[in-house]
mmCIF file of N, CA, C and O in Angstrom:
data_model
loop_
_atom_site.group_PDB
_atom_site.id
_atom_site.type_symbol
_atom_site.label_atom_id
_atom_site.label_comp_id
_atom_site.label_asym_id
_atom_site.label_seq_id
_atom_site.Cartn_x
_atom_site.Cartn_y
_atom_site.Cartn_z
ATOM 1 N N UNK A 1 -44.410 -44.211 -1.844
ATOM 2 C CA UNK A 1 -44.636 -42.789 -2.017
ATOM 3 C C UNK A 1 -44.785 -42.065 -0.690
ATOM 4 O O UNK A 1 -43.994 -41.154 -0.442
ATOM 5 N N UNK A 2 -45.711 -42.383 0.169
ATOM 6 C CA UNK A 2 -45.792 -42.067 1.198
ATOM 7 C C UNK A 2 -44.874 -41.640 2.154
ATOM 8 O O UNK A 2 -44.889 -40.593 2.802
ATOM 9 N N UNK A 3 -43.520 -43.189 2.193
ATOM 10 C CA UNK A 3 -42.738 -42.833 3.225
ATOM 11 C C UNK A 3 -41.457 -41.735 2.163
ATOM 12 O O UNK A 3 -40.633 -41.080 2.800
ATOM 13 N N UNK A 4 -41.451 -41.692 1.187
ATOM 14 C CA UNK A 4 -40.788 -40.502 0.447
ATOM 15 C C UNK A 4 -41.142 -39.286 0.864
ATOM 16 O O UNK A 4 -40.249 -38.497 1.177
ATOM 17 N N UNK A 5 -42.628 -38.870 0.954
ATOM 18 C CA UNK A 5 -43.134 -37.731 1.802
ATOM 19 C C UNK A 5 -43.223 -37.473 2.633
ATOM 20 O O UNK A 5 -43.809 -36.433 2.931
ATOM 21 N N UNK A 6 -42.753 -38.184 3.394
ATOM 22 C CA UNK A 6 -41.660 -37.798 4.539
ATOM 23 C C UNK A 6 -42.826 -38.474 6.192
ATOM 24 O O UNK A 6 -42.820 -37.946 7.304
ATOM 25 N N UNK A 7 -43.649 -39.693 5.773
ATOM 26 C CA UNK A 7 -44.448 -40.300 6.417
ATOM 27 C C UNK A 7 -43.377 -41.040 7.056
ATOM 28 O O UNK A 7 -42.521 -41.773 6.560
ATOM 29 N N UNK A 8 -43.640 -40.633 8.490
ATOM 30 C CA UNK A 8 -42.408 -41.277 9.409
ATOM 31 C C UNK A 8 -43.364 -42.940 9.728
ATOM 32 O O UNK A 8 -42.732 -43.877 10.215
ATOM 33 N N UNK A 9 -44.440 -43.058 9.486
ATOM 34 C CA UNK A 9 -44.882 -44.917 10.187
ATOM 35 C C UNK A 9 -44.779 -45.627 8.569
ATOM 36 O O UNK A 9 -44.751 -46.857 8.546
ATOM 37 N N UNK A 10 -44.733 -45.008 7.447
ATOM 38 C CA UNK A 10 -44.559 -45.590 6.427
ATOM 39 C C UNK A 10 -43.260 -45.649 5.950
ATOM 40 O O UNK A 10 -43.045 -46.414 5.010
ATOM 41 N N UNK A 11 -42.229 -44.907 6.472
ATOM 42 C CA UNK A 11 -40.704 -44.852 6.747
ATOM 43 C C UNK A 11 -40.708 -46.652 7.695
ATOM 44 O O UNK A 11 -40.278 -47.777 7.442
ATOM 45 N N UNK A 12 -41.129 -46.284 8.325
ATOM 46 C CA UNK A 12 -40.696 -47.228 9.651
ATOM 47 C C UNK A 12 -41.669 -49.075 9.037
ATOM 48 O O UNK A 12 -41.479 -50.161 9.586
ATOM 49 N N UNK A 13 -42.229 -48.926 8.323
ATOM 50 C CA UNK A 13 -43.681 -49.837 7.944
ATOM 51 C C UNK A 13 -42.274 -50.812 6.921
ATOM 52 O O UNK A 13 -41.823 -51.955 6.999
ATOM 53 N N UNK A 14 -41.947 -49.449 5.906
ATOM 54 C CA UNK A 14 -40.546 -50.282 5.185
ATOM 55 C C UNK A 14 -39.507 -51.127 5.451
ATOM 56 O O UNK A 14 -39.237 -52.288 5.143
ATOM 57 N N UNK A 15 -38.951 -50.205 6.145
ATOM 58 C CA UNK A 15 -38.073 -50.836 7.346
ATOM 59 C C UNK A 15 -38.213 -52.129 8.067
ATOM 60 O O UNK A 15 -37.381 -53.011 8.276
ATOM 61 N N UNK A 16 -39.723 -52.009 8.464
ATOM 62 C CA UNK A 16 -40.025 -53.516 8.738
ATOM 63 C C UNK A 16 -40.405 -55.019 7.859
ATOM 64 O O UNK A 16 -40.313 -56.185 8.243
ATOM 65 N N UNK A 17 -40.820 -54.503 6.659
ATOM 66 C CA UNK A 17 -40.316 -55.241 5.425
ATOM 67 C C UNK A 17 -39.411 -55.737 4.931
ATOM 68 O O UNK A 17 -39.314 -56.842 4.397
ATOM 69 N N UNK A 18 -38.289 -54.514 5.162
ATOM 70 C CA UNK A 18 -36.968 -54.720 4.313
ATOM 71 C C UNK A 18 -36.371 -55.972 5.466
ATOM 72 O O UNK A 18 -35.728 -56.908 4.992
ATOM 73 N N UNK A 19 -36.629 -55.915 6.970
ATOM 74 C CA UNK A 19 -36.097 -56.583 7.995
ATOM 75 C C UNK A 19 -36.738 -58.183 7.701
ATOM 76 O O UNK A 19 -36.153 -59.239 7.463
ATOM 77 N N UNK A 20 -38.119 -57.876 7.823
ATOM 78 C CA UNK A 20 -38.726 -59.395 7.804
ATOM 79 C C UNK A 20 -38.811 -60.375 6.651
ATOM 80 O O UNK A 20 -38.582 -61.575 6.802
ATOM 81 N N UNK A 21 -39.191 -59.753 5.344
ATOM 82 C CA UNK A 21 -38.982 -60.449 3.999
ATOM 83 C C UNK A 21 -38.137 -60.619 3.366
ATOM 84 O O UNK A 21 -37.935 -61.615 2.671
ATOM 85 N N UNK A 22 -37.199 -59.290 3.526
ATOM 86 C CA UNK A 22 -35.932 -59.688 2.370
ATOM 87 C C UNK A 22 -34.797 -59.495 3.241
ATOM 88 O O UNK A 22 -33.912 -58.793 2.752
ATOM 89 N N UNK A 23 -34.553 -60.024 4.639
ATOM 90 C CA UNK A 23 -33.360 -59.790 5.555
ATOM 91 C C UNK A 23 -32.627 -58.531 5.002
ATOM 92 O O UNK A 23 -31.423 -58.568 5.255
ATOM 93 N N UNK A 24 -32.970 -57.590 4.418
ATOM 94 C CA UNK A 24 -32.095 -56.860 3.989
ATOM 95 C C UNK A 24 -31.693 -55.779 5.453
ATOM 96 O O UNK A 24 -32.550 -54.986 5.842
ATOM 97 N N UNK A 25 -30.531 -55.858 6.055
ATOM 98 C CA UNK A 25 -30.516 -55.423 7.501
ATOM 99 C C UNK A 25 -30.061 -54.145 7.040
ATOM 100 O O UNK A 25 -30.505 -53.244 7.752
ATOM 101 N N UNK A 26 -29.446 -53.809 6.247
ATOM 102 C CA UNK A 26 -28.768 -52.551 5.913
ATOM 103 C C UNK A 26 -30.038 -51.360 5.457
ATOM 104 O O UNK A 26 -30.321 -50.235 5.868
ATOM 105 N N UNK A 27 -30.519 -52.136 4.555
ATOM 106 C CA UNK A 27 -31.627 -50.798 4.098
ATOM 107 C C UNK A 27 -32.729 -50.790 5.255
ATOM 108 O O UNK A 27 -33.283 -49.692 5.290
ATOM 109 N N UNK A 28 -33.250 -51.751 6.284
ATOM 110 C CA UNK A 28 -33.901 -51.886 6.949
ATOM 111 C C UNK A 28 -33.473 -50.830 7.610
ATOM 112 O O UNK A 28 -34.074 -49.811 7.270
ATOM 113 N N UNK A 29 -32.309 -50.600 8.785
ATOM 114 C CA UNK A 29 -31.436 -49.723 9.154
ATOM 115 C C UNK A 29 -31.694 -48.423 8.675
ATOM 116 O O UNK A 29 -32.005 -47.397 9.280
ATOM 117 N N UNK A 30 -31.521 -48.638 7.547
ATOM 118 C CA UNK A 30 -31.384 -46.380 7.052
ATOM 119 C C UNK A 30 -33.348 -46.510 7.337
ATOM 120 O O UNK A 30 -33.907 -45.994 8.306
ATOM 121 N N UNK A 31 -33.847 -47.058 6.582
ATOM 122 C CA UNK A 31 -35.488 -46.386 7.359
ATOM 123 C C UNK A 31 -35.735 -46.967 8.291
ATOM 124 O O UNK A 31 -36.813 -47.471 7.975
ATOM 125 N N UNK A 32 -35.526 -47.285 9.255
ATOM 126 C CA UNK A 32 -35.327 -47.020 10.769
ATOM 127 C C UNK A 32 -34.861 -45.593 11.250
ATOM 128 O O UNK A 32 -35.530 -44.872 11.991
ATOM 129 N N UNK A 33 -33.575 -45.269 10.707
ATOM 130 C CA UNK A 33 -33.080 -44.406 11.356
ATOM 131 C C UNK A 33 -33.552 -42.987 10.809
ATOM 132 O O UNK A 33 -33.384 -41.972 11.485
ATOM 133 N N UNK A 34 -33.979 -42.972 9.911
ATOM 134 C CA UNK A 34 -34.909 -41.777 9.225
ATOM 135 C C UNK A 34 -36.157 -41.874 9.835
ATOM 136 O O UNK A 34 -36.659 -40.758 9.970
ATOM 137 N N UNK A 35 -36.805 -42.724 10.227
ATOM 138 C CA UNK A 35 -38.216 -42.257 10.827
ATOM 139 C C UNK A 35 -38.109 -42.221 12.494
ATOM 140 O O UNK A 35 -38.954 -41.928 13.341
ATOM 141 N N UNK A 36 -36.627 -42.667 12.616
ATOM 142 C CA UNK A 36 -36.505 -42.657 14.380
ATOM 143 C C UNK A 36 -35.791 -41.046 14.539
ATOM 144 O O UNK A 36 -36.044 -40.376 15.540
ATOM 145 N N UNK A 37 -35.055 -40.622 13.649
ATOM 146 C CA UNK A 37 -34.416 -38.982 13.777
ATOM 147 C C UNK A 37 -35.606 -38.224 13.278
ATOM 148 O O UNK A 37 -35.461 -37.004 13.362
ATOM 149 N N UNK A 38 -36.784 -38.644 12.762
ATOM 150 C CA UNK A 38 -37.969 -37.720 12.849
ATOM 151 C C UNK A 38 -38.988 -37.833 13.722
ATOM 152 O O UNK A 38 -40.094 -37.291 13.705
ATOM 153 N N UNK A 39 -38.319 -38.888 14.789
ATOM 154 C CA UNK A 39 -39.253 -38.406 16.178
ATOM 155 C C UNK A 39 -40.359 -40.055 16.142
ATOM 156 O O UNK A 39 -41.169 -40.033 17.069
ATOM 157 N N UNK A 40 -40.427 -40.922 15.547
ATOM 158 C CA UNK A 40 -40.952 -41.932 15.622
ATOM 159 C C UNK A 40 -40.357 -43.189 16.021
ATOM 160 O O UNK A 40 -39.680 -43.992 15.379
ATOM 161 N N UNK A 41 -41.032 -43.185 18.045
ATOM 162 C CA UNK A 41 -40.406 -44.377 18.961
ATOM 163 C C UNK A 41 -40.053 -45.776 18.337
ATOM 164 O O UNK A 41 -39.038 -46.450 18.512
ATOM 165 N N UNK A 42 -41.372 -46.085 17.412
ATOM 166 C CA UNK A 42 -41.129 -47.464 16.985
ATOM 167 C C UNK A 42 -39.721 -47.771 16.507
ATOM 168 O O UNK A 42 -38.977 -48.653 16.935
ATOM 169 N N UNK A 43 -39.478 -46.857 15.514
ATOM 170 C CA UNK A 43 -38.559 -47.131 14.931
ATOM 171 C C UNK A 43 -37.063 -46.992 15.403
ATOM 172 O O UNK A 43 -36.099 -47.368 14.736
ATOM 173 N N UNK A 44 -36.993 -46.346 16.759
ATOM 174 C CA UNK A 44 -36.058 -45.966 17.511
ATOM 175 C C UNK A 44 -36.034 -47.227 18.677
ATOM 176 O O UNK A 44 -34.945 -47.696 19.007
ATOM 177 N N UNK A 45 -36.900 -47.578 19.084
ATOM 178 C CA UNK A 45 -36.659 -49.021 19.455
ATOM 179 C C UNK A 45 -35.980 -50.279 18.410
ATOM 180 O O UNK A 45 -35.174 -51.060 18.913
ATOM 181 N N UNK A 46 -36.269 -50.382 17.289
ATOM 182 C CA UNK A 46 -36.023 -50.972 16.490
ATOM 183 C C UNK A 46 -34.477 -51.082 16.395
ATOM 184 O O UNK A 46 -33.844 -52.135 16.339
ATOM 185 N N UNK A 47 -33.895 -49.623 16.384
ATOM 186 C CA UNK A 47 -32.691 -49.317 16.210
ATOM 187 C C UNK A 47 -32.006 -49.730 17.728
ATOM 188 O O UNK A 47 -31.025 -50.469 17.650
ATOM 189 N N UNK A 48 -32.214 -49.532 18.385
ATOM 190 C CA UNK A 48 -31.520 -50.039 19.638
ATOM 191 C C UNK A 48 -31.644 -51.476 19.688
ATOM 192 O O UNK A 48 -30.574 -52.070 19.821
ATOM 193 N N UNK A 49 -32.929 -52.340 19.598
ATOM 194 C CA UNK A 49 -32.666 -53.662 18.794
ATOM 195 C C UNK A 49 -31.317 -54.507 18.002
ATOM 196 O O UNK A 49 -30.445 -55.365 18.134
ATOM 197 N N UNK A 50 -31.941 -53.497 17.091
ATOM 198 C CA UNK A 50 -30.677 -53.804 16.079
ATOM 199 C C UNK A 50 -28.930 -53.203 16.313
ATOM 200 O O UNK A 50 -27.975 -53.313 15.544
ATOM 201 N N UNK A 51 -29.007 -52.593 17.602
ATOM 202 C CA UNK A 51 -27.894 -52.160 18.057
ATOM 203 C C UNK A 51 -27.106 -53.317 19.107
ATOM 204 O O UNK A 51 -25.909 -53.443 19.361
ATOM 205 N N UNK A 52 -28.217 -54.037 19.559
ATOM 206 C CA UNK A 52 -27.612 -54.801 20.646
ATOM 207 C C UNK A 52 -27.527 -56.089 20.071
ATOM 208 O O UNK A 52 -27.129 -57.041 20.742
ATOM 209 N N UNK A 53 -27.954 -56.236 18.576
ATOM 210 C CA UNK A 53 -27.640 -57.748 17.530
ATOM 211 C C UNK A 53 -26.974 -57.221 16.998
ATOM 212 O O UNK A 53 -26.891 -57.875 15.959
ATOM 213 N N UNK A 54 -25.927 -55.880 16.852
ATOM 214 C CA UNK A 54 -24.706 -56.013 15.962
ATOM 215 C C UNK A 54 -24.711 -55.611 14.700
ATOM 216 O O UNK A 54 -23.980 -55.963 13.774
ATOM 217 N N UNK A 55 -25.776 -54.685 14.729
ATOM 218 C CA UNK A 55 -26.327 -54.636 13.270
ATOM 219 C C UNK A 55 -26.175 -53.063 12.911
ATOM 220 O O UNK A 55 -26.202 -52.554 11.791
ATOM 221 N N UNK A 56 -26.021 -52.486 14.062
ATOM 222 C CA UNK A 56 -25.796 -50.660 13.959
ATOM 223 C C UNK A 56 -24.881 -50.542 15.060
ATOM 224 O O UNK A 56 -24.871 -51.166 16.121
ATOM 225 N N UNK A 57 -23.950 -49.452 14.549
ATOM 226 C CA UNK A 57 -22.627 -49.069 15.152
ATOM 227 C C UNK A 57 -23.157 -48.207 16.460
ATOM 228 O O UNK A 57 -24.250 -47.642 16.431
ATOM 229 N N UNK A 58 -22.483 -48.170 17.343
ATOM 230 C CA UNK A 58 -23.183 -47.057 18.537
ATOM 231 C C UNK A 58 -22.454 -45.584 18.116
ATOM 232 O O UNK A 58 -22.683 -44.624 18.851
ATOM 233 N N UNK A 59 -22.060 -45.504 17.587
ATOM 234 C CA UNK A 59 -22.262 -44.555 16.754
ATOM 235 C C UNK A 59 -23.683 -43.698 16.480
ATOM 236 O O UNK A 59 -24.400 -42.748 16.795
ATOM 237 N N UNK A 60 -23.477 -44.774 15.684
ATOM 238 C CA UNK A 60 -24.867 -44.589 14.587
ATOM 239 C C UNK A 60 -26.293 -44.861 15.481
ATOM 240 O O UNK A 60 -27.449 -44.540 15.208
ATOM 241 N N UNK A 61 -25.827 -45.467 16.475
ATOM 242 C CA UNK A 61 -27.446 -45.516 17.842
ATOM 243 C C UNK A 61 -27.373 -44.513 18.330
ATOM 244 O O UNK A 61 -28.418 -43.863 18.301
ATOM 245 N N UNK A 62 -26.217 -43.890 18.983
ATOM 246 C CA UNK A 62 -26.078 -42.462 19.809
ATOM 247 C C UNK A 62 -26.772 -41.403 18.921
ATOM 248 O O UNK A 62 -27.938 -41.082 19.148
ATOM 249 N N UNK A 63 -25.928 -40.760 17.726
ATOM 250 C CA UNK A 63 -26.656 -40.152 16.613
ATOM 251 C C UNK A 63 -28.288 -40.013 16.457
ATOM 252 O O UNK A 63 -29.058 -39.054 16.510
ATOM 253 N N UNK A 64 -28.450 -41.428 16.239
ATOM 254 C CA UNK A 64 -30.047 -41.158 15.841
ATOM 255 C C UNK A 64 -31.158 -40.796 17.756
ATOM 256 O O UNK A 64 -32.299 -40.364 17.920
ATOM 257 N N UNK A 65 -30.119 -41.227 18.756
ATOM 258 C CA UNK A 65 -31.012 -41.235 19.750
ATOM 259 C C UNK A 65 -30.795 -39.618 19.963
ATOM 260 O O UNK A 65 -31.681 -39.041 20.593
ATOM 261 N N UNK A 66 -30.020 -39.081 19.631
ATOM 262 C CA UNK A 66 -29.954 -37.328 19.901
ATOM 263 C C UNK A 66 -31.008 -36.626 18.942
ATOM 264 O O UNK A 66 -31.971 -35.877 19.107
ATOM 265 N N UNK A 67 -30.448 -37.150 17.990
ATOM 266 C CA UNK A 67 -31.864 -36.723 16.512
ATOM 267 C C UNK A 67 -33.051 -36.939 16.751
ATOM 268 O O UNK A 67 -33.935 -36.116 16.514
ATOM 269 N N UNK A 68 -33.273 -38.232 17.323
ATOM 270 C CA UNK A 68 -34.643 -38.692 17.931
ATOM 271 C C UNK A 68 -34.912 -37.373 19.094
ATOM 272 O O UNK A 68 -35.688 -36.464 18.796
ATOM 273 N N UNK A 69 -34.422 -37.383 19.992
ATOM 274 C CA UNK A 69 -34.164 -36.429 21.290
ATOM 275 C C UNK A 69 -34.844 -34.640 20.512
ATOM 276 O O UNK A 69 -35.778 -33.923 20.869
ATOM 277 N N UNK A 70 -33.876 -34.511 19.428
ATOM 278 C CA UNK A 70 -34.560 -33.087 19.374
ATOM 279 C C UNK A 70 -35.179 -33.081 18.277
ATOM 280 O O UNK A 70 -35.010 -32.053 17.622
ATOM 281 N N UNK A 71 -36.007 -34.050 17.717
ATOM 282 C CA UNK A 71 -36.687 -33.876 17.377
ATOM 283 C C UNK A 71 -38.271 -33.533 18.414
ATOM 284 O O UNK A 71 -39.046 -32.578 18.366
ATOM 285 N N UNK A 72 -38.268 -34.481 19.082
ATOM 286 C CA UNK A 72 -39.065 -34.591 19.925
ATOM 287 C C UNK A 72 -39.192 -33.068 20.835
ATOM 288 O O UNK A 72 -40.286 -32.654 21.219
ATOM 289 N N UNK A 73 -38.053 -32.425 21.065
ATOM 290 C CA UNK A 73 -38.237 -31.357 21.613
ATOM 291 C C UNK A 73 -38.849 -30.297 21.046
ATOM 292 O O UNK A 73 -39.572 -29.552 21.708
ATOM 293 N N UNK A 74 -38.553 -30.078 19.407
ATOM 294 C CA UNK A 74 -38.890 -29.297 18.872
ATOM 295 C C UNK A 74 -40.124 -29.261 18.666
ATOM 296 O O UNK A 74 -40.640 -28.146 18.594
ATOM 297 N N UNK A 75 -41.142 -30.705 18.478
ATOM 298 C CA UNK A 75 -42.380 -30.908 18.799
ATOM 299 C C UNK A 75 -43.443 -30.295 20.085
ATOM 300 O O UNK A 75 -44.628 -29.990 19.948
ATOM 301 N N UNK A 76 -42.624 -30.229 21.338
ATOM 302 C CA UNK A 76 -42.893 -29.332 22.127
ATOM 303 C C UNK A 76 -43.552 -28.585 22.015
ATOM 304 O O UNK A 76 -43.761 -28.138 20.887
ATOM 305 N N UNK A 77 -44.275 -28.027 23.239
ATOM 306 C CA UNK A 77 -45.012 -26.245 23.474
ATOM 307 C C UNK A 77 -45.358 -26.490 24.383
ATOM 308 O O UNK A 77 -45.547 -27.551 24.978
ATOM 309 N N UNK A 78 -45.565 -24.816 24.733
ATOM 310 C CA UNK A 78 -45.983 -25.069 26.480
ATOM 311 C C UNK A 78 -47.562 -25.025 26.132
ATOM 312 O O UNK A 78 -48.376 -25.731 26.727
ATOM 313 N N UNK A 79 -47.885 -24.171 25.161
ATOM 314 C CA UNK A 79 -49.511 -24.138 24.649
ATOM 315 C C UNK A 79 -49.946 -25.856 24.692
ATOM 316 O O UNK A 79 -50.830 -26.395 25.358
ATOM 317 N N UNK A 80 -49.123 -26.367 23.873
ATOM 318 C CA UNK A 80 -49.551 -27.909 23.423
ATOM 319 C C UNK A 80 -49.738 -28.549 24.818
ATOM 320 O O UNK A 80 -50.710 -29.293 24.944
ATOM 321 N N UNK A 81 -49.086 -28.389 25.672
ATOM 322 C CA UNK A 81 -49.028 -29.351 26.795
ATOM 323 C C UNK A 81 -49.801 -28.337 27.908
ATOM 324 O O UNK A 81 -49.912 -28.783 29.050
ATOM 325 N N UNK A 82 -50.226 -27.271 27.680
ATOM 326 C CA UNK A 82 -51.521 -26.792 28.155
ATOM 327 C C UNK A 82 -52.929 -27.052 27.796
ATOM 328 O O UNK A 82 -53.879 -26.763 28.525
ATOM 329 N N UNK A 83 -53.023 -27.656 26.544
ATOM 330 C CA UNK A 83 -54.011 -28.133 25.606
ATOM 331 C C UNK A 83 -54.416 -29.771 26.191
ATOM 332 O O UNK A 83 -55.487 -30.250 26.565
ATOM 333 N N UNK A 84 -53.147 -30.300 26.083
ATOM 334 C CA UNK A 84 -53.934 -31.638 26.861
ATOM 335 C C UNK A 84 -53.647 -31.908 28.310
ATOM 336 O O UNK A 84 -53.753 -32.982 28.903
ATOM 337 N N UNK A 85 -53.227 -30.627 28.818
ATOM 338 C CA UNK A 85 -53.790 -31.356 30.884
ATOM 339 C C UNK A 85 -55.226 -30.837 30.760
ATOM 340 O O UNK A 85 -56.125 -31.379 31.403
ATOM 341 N N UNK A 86 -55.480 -29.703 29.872
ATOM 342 C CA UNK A 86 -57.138 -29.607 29.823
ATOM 343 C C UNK A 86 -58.253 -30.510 29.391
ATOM 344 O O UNK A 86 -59.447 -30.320 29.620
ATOM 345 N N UNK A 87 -57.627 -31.696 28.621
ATOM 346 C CA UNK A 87 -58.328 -32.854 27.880
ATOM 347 C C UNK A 87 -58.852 -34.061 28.727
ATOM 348 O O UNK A 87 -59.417 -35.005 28.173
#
């Protein structure tokens, strides 16, 4: 339920299930790449992993590392990153 609601470490928590218990590399893959194009490293490491065993097209690594990319930007602010050099 969780990673349906759009919980990017319970996206990525699956993913690591689908990889370790049921070798399933393919579905492992799509939640990877859904919680790595919503901005969550783990799972974007994962994918480059699984990019250099043959398991995702570079394609499909480039893609999610741009998605990853703006996601992360859009996360941004200059407020936000004024907020924690004050911390």
């Amino acid at each position: 339920r969780a990673a349906m609601g759009g919980h990017d470490a319970a996206r990525h928590n699956l993913g690591a299930w689908e990889w370790k218990h049921n070798s399933n590399y393919n579905r492992a893959k799509k939640h990877f790449m859904i919680a790595a194009r919503a901005g969550f490293d783990d799972s974007l490491t994962n994918i480059r992993g699984m990019f250099m065993d043959g398991h995702v097209t570079k394609e499909e690594y480039e893609e999610t590392l741009r998605a990853n990319k703006d996601s992360l930007d859009e996360m941004k602010s200059d407020q936000r990153d004024i907020a924690a050099d004050a911390i």
